[in-house]
């Protein structure tokens, strides 16, 4: 919170709010700690059960740090009390793809056209937003999330179109796979890239 900022270098001994110990925010918290050279056992994790609960834990001093998306923070921090904010990309580098479409391999084999239509619809939506004026996108966000213009502007600032093709870089997937192995989530020989990544659904 803005009245009690924390420097990244002082993260040891702090409490980090996460939705659950197996959640995505815990994964990114681990990456954040790794980038700082801090071992997971040098901090405490506080599982809360949800994003609003994470914010509540921060607000009620049950946690010191909250790892989340900028989008979620903009929606939940309506009083704008978050003042000490860092972007993980500043520590981890930019070679991480934030959006991944997951599909069961059986579904892909049984009905590939379904997956292709879903991917095409998502890319079409992204192109529509990228080509629209900032004002039109602000109006869309205000209506979709029932927020004021200032919050819509904050939400709009979180949107990135740096990868308009929708294609995920294979080295990115390998980087995430290595992290899963290092964290003990999967075994080193469990998932080869060819079992994780399939480009056939992309248009």
PDB file of C-alpha atoms in Angstrom:
ATOM      1  CA  UNK A   1       0.000   0.000   0.000  1.00  0.00           C
ATOM      2  CA  UNK A   2       1.142   3.557  -0.645  1.00  0.00           C
ATOM      3  CA  UNK A   3       1.574   4.359   3.056  1.00  0.00           C
ATOM      4  CA  UNK A   4       3.944   1.415   3.606  1.00  0.00           C
ATOM      5  CA  UNK A   5       6.050   0.870   0.462  1.00  0.00           C
ATOM      6  CA  UNK A   6       8.529  -2.011   0.172  1.00  0.00           C
ATOM      7  CA  UNK A   7      11.735  -2.062  -1.809  1.00  0.00           C
ATOM      8  CA  UNK A   8      12.347  -5.197  -3.869  1.00  0.00           C
ATOM      9  CA  UNK A   9      15.738  -5.576  -2.194  1.00  0.00           C
ATOM     10  CA  UNK A  10      13.992  -5.851   1.198  1.00  0.00           C
ATOM     11  CA  UNK A  11      11.709  -8.730   0.256  1.00  0.00           C
ATOM     12  CA  UNK A  12      13.286 -11.288   2.606  1.00  0.00           C
ATOM     13  CA  UNK A  13      11.083 -12.022   5.592  1.00  0.00           C
ATOM     14  CA  UNK A  14       7.986 -10.525   3.975  1.00  0.00           C
ATOM     15  CA  UNK A  15       4.572 -12.161   3.520  1.00  0.00           C
ATOM     16  CA  UNK A  16       3.268 -12.673  -0.023  1.00  0.00           C
ATOM     17  CA  UNK A  17      -0.473 -13.075  -0.628  1.00  0.00           C
ATOM     18  CA  UNK A  18      -1.376 -15.697  -3.252  1.00  0.00           C
ATOM     19  CA  UNK A  19      -4.732 -17.146  -4.207  1.00  0.00           C
ATOM     20  CA  UNK A  20      -3.488 -20.702  -3.626  1.00  0.00           C
ATOM     21  CA  UNK A  21      -0.166 -22.470  -3.335  1.00  0.00           C
ATOM     22  CA  UNK A  22      -0.628 -24.086  -6.752  1.00  0.00           C
ATOM     23  CA  UNK A  23      -1.978 -20.971  -8.475  1.00  0.00           C
ATOM     24  CA  UNK A  24      -0.529 -18.882 -11.285  1.00  0.00           C
ATOM     25  CA  UNK A  25       0.242 -15.964  -8.985  1.00  0.00           C
ATOM     26  CA  UNK A  26       2.357 -18.289  -6.822  1.00  0.00           C
ATOM     27  CA  UNK A  27       4.268 -19.285  -9.968  1.00  0.00           C
ATOM     28  CA  UNK A  28       4.999 -15.640 -10.760  1.00  0.00           C
ATOM     29  CA  UNK A  29       5.917 -14.939  -7.154  1.00  0.00           C
ATOM     30  CA  UNK A  30       8.476 -17.760  -7.418  1.00  0.00           C
ATOM     31  CA  UNK A  31       9.842 -16.219 -10.624  1.00  0.00           C
ATOM     32  CA  UNK A  32      10.057 -12.810  -8.945  1.00  0.00           C
ATOM     33  CA  UNK A  33      11.953 -14.249  -5.980  1.00  0.00           C
ATOM     34  CA  UNK A  34      14.253 -16.187  -8.305  1.00  0.00           C
ATOM     35  CA  UNK A  35      15.118 -13.016 -10.232  1.00  0.00           C
ATOM     36  CA  UNK A  36      16.133 -11.368  -6.942  1.00  0.00           C
ATOM     37  CA  UNK A  37      18.177 -14.338  -5.749  1.00  0.00           C
ATOM     38  CA  UNK A  38      15.756 -14.960  -2.877  1.00  0.00           C
ATOM     39  CA  UNK A  39      14.847 -18.524  -1.881  1.00  0.00           C
ATOM     40  CA  UNK A  40      11.130 -19.330  -1.394  1.00  0.00           C
ATOM     41  CA  UNK A  41      11.799 -20.270   2.228  1.00  0.00           C
ATOM     42  CA  UNK A  42      13.067 -16.746   2.897  1.00  0.00           C
ATOM     43  CA  UNK A  43       9.517 -15.384   2.600  1.00  0.00           C
ATOM     44  CA  UNK A  44       6.089 -16.523   3.796  1.00  0.00           C
ATOM     45  CA  UNK A  45       3.204 -17.288   1.456  1.00  0.00           C
ATOM     46  CA  UNK A  46      -0.323 -16.443   2.578  1.00  0.00           C
ATOM     47  CA  UNK A  47      -2.951 -18.352   0.535  1.00  0.00           C
ATOM     48  CA  UNK A  48      -6.198 -16.377   0.561  1.00  0.00           C
ATOM     49  CA  UNK A  49      -8.500 -18.114  -1.912  1.00  0.00           C
ATOM     50  CA  UNK A  50      -9.065 -15.279  -4.379  1.00  0.00           C
ATOM     51  CA  UNK A  51      -7.897 -12.003  -5.910  1.00  0.00           C
ATOM     52  CA  UNK A  52     -10.177  -9.732  -3.815  1.00  0.00           C
ATOM     53  CA  UNK A  53      -9.025 -11.637  -0.740  1.00  0.00           C
ATOM     54  CA  UNK A  54      -5.397 -10.974  -1.709  1.00  0.00           C
ATOM     55  CA  UNK A  55      -6.105  -7.259  -1.773  1.00  0.00           C
ATOM     56  CA  UNK A  56      -7.961  -7.515   1.528  1.00  0.00           C
ATOM     57  CA  UNK A  57      -5.003  -9.328   3.092  1.00  0.00           C
ATOM     58  CA  UNK A  58      -2.745  -6.498   1.926  1.00  0.00           C
ATOM     59  CA  UNK A  59      -5.151  -3.876   3.203  1.00  0.00           C
ATOM     60  CA  UNK A  60      -5.545  -5.560   6.608  1.00  0.00           C
ATOM     61  CA  UNK A  61      -1.789  -6.064   7.038  1.00  0.00           C
ATOM     62  CA  UNK A  62      -2.046  -9.844   6.856  1.00  0.00           C
ATOM     63  CA  UNK A  63       0.371  -9.730   3.901  1.00  0.00           C
ATOM     64  CA  UNK A  64       3.034  -7.314   2.689  1.00  0.00           C
ATOM     65  CA  UNK A  65       3.097  -8.101  -1.044  1.00  0.00           C
ATOM     66  CA  UNK A  66       0.542  -9.110  -3.654  1.00  0.00           C
ATOM     67  CA  UNK A  67       1.556 -10.542  -7.031  1.00  0.00           C
ATOM     68  CA  UNK A  68      -1.176 -10.052  -9.617  1.00  0.00           C
ATOM     69  CA  UNK A  69      -1.938  -8.735 -13.086  1.00  0.00           C
ATOM     70  CA  UNK A  70      -2.172  -5.011 -13.762  1.00  0.00           C
ATOM     71  CA  UNK A  71      -5.704  -5.614 -15.001  1.00  0.00           C
ATOM     72  CA  UNK A  72      -6.830  -7.173 -11.713  1.00  0.00           C
ATOM     73  CA  UNK A  73      -5.101  -4.480  -9.685  1.00  0.00           C
ATOM     74  CA  UNK A  74      -6.827  -1.696 -11.642  1.00  0.00           C
ATOM     75  CA  UNK A  75     -10.241  -3.292 -11.083  1.00  0.00           C
ATOM     76  CA  UNK A  76      -9.816  -4.110  -7.403  1.00  0.00           C
ATOM     77  CA  UNK A  77      -7.820  -1.079  -6.205  1.00  0.00           C
ATOM     78  CA  UNK A  78     -10.654   1.386  -6.825  1.00  0.00           C
ATOM     79  CA  UNK A  79      -9.443   3.636  -3.994  1.00  0.00           C
ATOM     80  CA  UNK A  80      -5.998   3.740  -5.636  1.00  0.00           C
ATOM     81  CA  UNK A  81      -4.165   2.783  -2.477  1.00  0.00           C
ATOM     82  CA  UNK A  82      -1.529   0.714  -4.293  1.00  0.00           C
ATOM     83  CA  UNK A  83       1.475   2.994  -4.470  1.00  0.00           C
ATOM     84  CA  UNK A  84       4.515   0.725  -4.487  1.00  0.00           C
ATOM     85  CA  UNK A  85       4.147  -1.270  -7.714  1.00  0.00           C
ATOM     86  CA  UNK A  86       6.717  -3.095  -9.835  1.00  0.00           C
ATOM     87  CA  UNK A  87       6.333  -4.914 -13.143  1.00  0.00           C
ATOM     88  CA  UNK A  88       7.679  -8.439 -13.187  1.00  0.00           C
ATOM     89  CA  UNK A  89       8.885  -7.841 -16.754  1.00  0.00           C
ATOM     90  CA  UNK A  90      11.373  -5.353 -15.305  1.00  0.00           C
ATOM     91  CA  UNK A  91      12.990  -8.259 -13.454  1.00  0.00           C
ATOM     92  CA  UNK A  92      12.257 -11.268 -15.655  1.00  0.00           C
ATOM     93  CA  UNK A  93      12.795  -9.768 -19.089  1.00  0.00           C
ATOM     94  CA  UNK A  94      10.202  -9.492 -21.836  1.00  0.00           C
ATOM     95  CA  UNK A  95      10.557 -12.959 -23.359  1.00  0.00           C
ATOM     96  CA  UNK A  96       7.505 -14.347 -21.572  1.00  0.00           C
ATOM     97  CA  UNK A  97       4.183 -14.754 -23.356  1.00  0.00           C
ATOM     98  CA  UNK A  98       1.388 -13.648 -21.018  1.00  0.00           C
ATOM     99  CA  UNK A  99      -1.464 -15.310 -22.895  1.00  0.00           C
ATOM    100  CA  UNK A 100      -1.638 -19.006 -23.742  1.00  0.00           C
ATOM    101  CA  UNK A 101      -4.584 -20.992 -25.082  1.00  0.00           C
ATOM    102  CA  UNK A 102      -4.862 -24.446 -23.545  1.00  0.00           C
ATOM    103  CA  UNK A 103      -6.756 -27.288 -25.199  1.00  0.00           C
ATOM    104  CA  UNK A 104      -6.962 -30.991 -24.514  1.00  0.00           C
ATOM    105  CA  UNK A 105      -5.031 -32.964 -27.096  1.00  0.00           C
ATOM    106  CA  UNK A 106      -8.037 -35.266 -27.520  1.00  0.00           C
ATOM    107  CA  UNK A 107     -10.236 -32.292 -28.424  1.00  0.00           C
ATOM    108  CA  UNK A 108      -7.627 -31.029 -30.870  1.00  0.00           C
ATOM    109  CA  UNK A 109      -7.498 -34.436 -32.554  1.00  0.00           C
ATOM    110  CA  UNK A 110     -11.267 -35.024 -32.497  1.00  0.00           C
ATOM    111  CA  UNK A 111     -12.442 -31.553 -33.543  1.00  0.00           C
ATOM    112  CA  UNK A 112      -9.546 -29.376 -34.736  1.00  0.00           C
ATOM    113  CA  UNK A 113     -11.965 -27.002 -36.483  1.00  0.00           C
ATOM    114  CA  UNK A 114     -13.459 -26.070 -33.094  1.00  0.00           C
ATOM    115  CA  UNK A 115     -10.052 -25.049 -31.732  1.00  0.00           C
ATOM    116  CA  UNK A 116      -9.236 -23.182 -34.932  1.00  0.00           C
ATOM    117  CA  UNK A 117     -12.496 -21.217 -34.716  1.00  0.00           C
ATOM    118  CA  UNK A 118     -11.799 -20.315 -31.100  1.00  0.00           C
ATOM    119  CA  UNK A 119      -8.269 -19.121 -31.913  1.00  0.00           C
ATOM    120  CA  UNK A 120      -9.512 -17.170 -34.951  1.00  0.00           C
ATOM    121  CA  UNK A 121     -12.221 -15.468 -32.861  1.00  0.00           C
ATOM    122  CA  UNK A 122      -9.715 -14.428 -30.194  1.00  0.00           C
ATOM    123  CA  UNK A 123      -7.290 -13.040 -32.778  1.00  0.00           C
ATOM    124  CA  UNK A 124     -10.119 -11.216 -34.556  1.00  0.00           C
ATOM    125  CA  UNK A 125     -11.154  -9.617 -31.269  1.00  0.00           C
ATOM    126  CA  UNK A 126      -7.579  -8.582 -30.537  1.00  0.00           C
ATOM    127  CA  UNK A 127      -7.235  -7.031 -33.994  1.00  0.00           C
ATOM    128  CA  UNK A 128     -10.520  -5.157 -33.539  1.00  0.00           C
ATOM    129  CA  UNK A 129      -9.315  -3.670 -30.252  1.00  0.00           C
ATOM    130  CA  UNK A 130      -5.897  -2.844 -31.721  1.00  0.00           C
ATOM    131  CA  UNK A 131      -7.466  -0.973 -34.635  1.00  0.00           C
ATOM    132  CA  UNK A 132     -10.118   0.902 -32.626  1.00  0.00           C
ATOM    133  CA  UNK A 133      -9.555   4.403 -31.312  1.00  0.00           C
ATOM    134  CA  UNK A 134      -8.487   4.818 -27.678  1.00  0.00           C
ATOM    135  CA  UNK A 135     -11.785   6.561 -26.945  1.00  0.00           C
ATOM    136  CA  UNK A 136     -13.834   3.674 -28.343  1.00  0.00           C
ATOM    137  CA  UNK A 137     -11.818   1.198 -26.295  1.00  0.00           C
ATOM    138  CA  UNK A 138     -12.265   3.312 -23.153  1.00  0.00           C
ATOM    139  CA  UNK A 139     -16.031   3.301 -23.703  1.00  0.00           C
ATOM    140  CA  UNK A 140     -15.976  -0.464 -24.186  1.00  0.00           C
ATOM    141  CA  UNK A 141     -14.097  -0.981 -20.933  1.00  0.00           C
ATOM    142  CA  UNK A 142     -16.373   1.379 -19.011  1.00  0.00           C
ATOM    143  CA  UNK A 143     -19.390  -0.577 -20.184  1.00  0.00           C
ATOM    144  CA  UNK A 144     -17.881  -4.061 -19.832  1.00  0.00           C
ATOM    145  CA  UNK A 145     -16.507  -3.600 -16.305  1.00  0.00           C
ATOM    146  CA  UNK A 146     -18.851  -0.843 -15.079  1.00  0.00           C
ATOM    147  CA  UNK A 147     -15.991   1.507 -14.186  1.00  0.00           C
ATOM    148  CA  UNK A 148     -15.335   5.221 -14.544  1.00  0.00           C
ATOM    149  CA  UNK A 149     -13.203   6.787 -17.276  1.00  0.00           C
ATOM    150  CA  UNK A 150     -10.078   6.970 -15.091  1.00  0.00           C
ATOM    151  CA  UNK A 151     -10.211   3.250 -14.258  1.00  0.00           C
ATOM    152  CA  UNK A 152     -10.919   2.432 -17.909  1.00  0.00           C
ATOM    153  CA  UNK A 153      -7.788   4.386 -18.826  1.00  0.00           C
ATOM    154  CA  UNK A 154      -5.765   2.342 -16.342  1.00  0.00           C
ATOM    155  CA  UNK A 155      -7.204  -0.880 -17.798  1.00  0.00           C
ATOM    156  CA  UNK A 156      -6.421   0.237 -21.329  1.00  0.00           C
ATOM    157  CA  UNK A 157      -2.810   0.886 -20.340  1.00  0.00           C
ATOM    158  CA  UNK A 158      -2.437  -2.801 -19.397  1.00  0.00           C
ATOM    159  CA  UNK A 159      -3.308  -4.041 -22.907  1.00  0.00           C
ATOM    160  CA  UNK A 160      -0.403  -5.046 -25.136  1.00  0.00           C
ATOM    161  CA  UNK A 161      -0.401  -5.949 -28.822  1.00  0.00           C
ATOM    162  CA  UNK A 162       3.281  -6.800 -29.147  1.00  0.00           C
ATOM    163  CA  UNK A 163       2.517 -10.250 -30.550  1.00  0.00           C
ATOM    164  CA  UNK A 164      -0.258  -9.672 -33.116  1.00  0.00           C
ATOM    165  CA  UNK A 165       0.278 -13.003 -34.898  1.00  0.00           C
ATOM    166  CA  UNK A 166      -0.740 -14.972 -31.809  1.00  0.00           C
ATOM    167  CA  UNK A 167       2.214 -17.295 -32.291  1.00  0.00           C
ATOM    168  CA  UNK A 168       4.039 -18.312 -29.142  1.00  0.00           C
ATOM    169  CA  UNK A 169       7.799 -18.425 -29.296  1.00  0.00           C
ATOM    170  CA  UNK A 170       9.095 -21.950 -28.697  1.00  0.00           C
ATOM    171  CA  UNK A 171      12.062 -20.703 -26.565  1.00  0.00           C
ATOM    172  CA  UNK A 172       9.459 -19.014 -24.330  1.00  0.00           C
ATOM    173  CA  UNK A 173       7.737 -22.345 -23.697  1.00  0.00           C
ATOM    174  CA  UNK A 174      11.057 -24.036 -23.003  1.00  0.00           C
ATOM    175  CA  UNK A 175      11.903 -21.292 -20.495  1.00  0.00           C
ATOM    176  CA  UNK A 176       8.622 -21.853 -18.645  1.00  0.00           C
ATOM    177  CA  UNK A 177       9.096 -25.637 -18.826  1.00  0.00           C
ATOM    178  CA  UNK A 178      12.540 -25.321 -17.191  1.00  0.00           C
ATOM    179  CA  UNK A 179      11.026 -23.205 -14.432  1.00  0.00           C
ATOM    180  CA  UNK A 180       8.348 -25.850 -13.770  1.00  0.00           C
ATOM    181  CA  UNK A 181      11.100 -28.465 -13.510  1.00  0.00           C
ATOM    182  CA  UNK A 182      13.184 -26.312 -11.147  1.00  0.00           C
ATOM    183  CA  UNK A 183      10.134 -25.770  -8.921  1.00  0.00           C
ATOM    184  CA  UNK A 184       9.426 -29.510  -8.799  1.00  0.00           C
ATOM    185  CA  UNK A 185       6.037 -29.110 -10.513  1.00  0.00           C
ATOM    186  CA  UNK A 186       6.967 -31.526 -13.307  1.00  0.00           C
ATOM    187  CA  UNK A 187       9.800 -34.023 -13.743  1.00  0.00           C
ATOM    188  CA  UNK A 188      12.658 -33.254 -16.101  1.00  0.00           C
ATOM    189  CA  UNK A 189      11.608 -35.976 -18.545  1.00  0.00           C
ATOM    190  CA  UNK A 190       7.857 -35.527 -18.143  1.00  0.00           C
ATOM    191  CA  UNK A 191       6.898 -33.185 -20.953  1.00  0.00           C
ATOM    192  CA  UNK A 192       8.809 -32.682 -24.161  1.00  0.00           C
ATOM    193  CA  UNK A 193       7.991 -29.537 -26.107  1.00  0.00           C
ATOM    194  CA  UNK A 194       6.319 -31.551 -28.833  1.00  0.00           C
ATOM    195  CA  UNK A 195       3.786 -32.730 -26.226  1.00  0.00           C
ATOM    196  CA  UNK A 196       3.070 -29.195 -24.991  1.00  0.00           C
ATOM    197  CA  UNK A 197       3.019 -27.039 -28.079  1.00  0.00           C
ATOM    198  CA  UNK A 198       1.003 -27.504 -31.267  1.00  0.00           C
ATOM    199  CA  UNK A 199       0.775 -24.838 -33.962  1.00  0.00           C
ATOM    200  CA  UNK A 200      -1.747 -26.647 -36.149  1.00  0.00           C
ATOM    201  CA  UNK A 201      -4.702 -24.683 -34.734  1.00  0.00           C
ATOM    202  CA  UNK A 202      -3.254 -21.322 -35.691  1.00  0.00           C
ATOM    203  CA  UNK A 203      -4.620 -19.737 -38.881  1.00  0.00           C
TER     204      UNK A 203
END
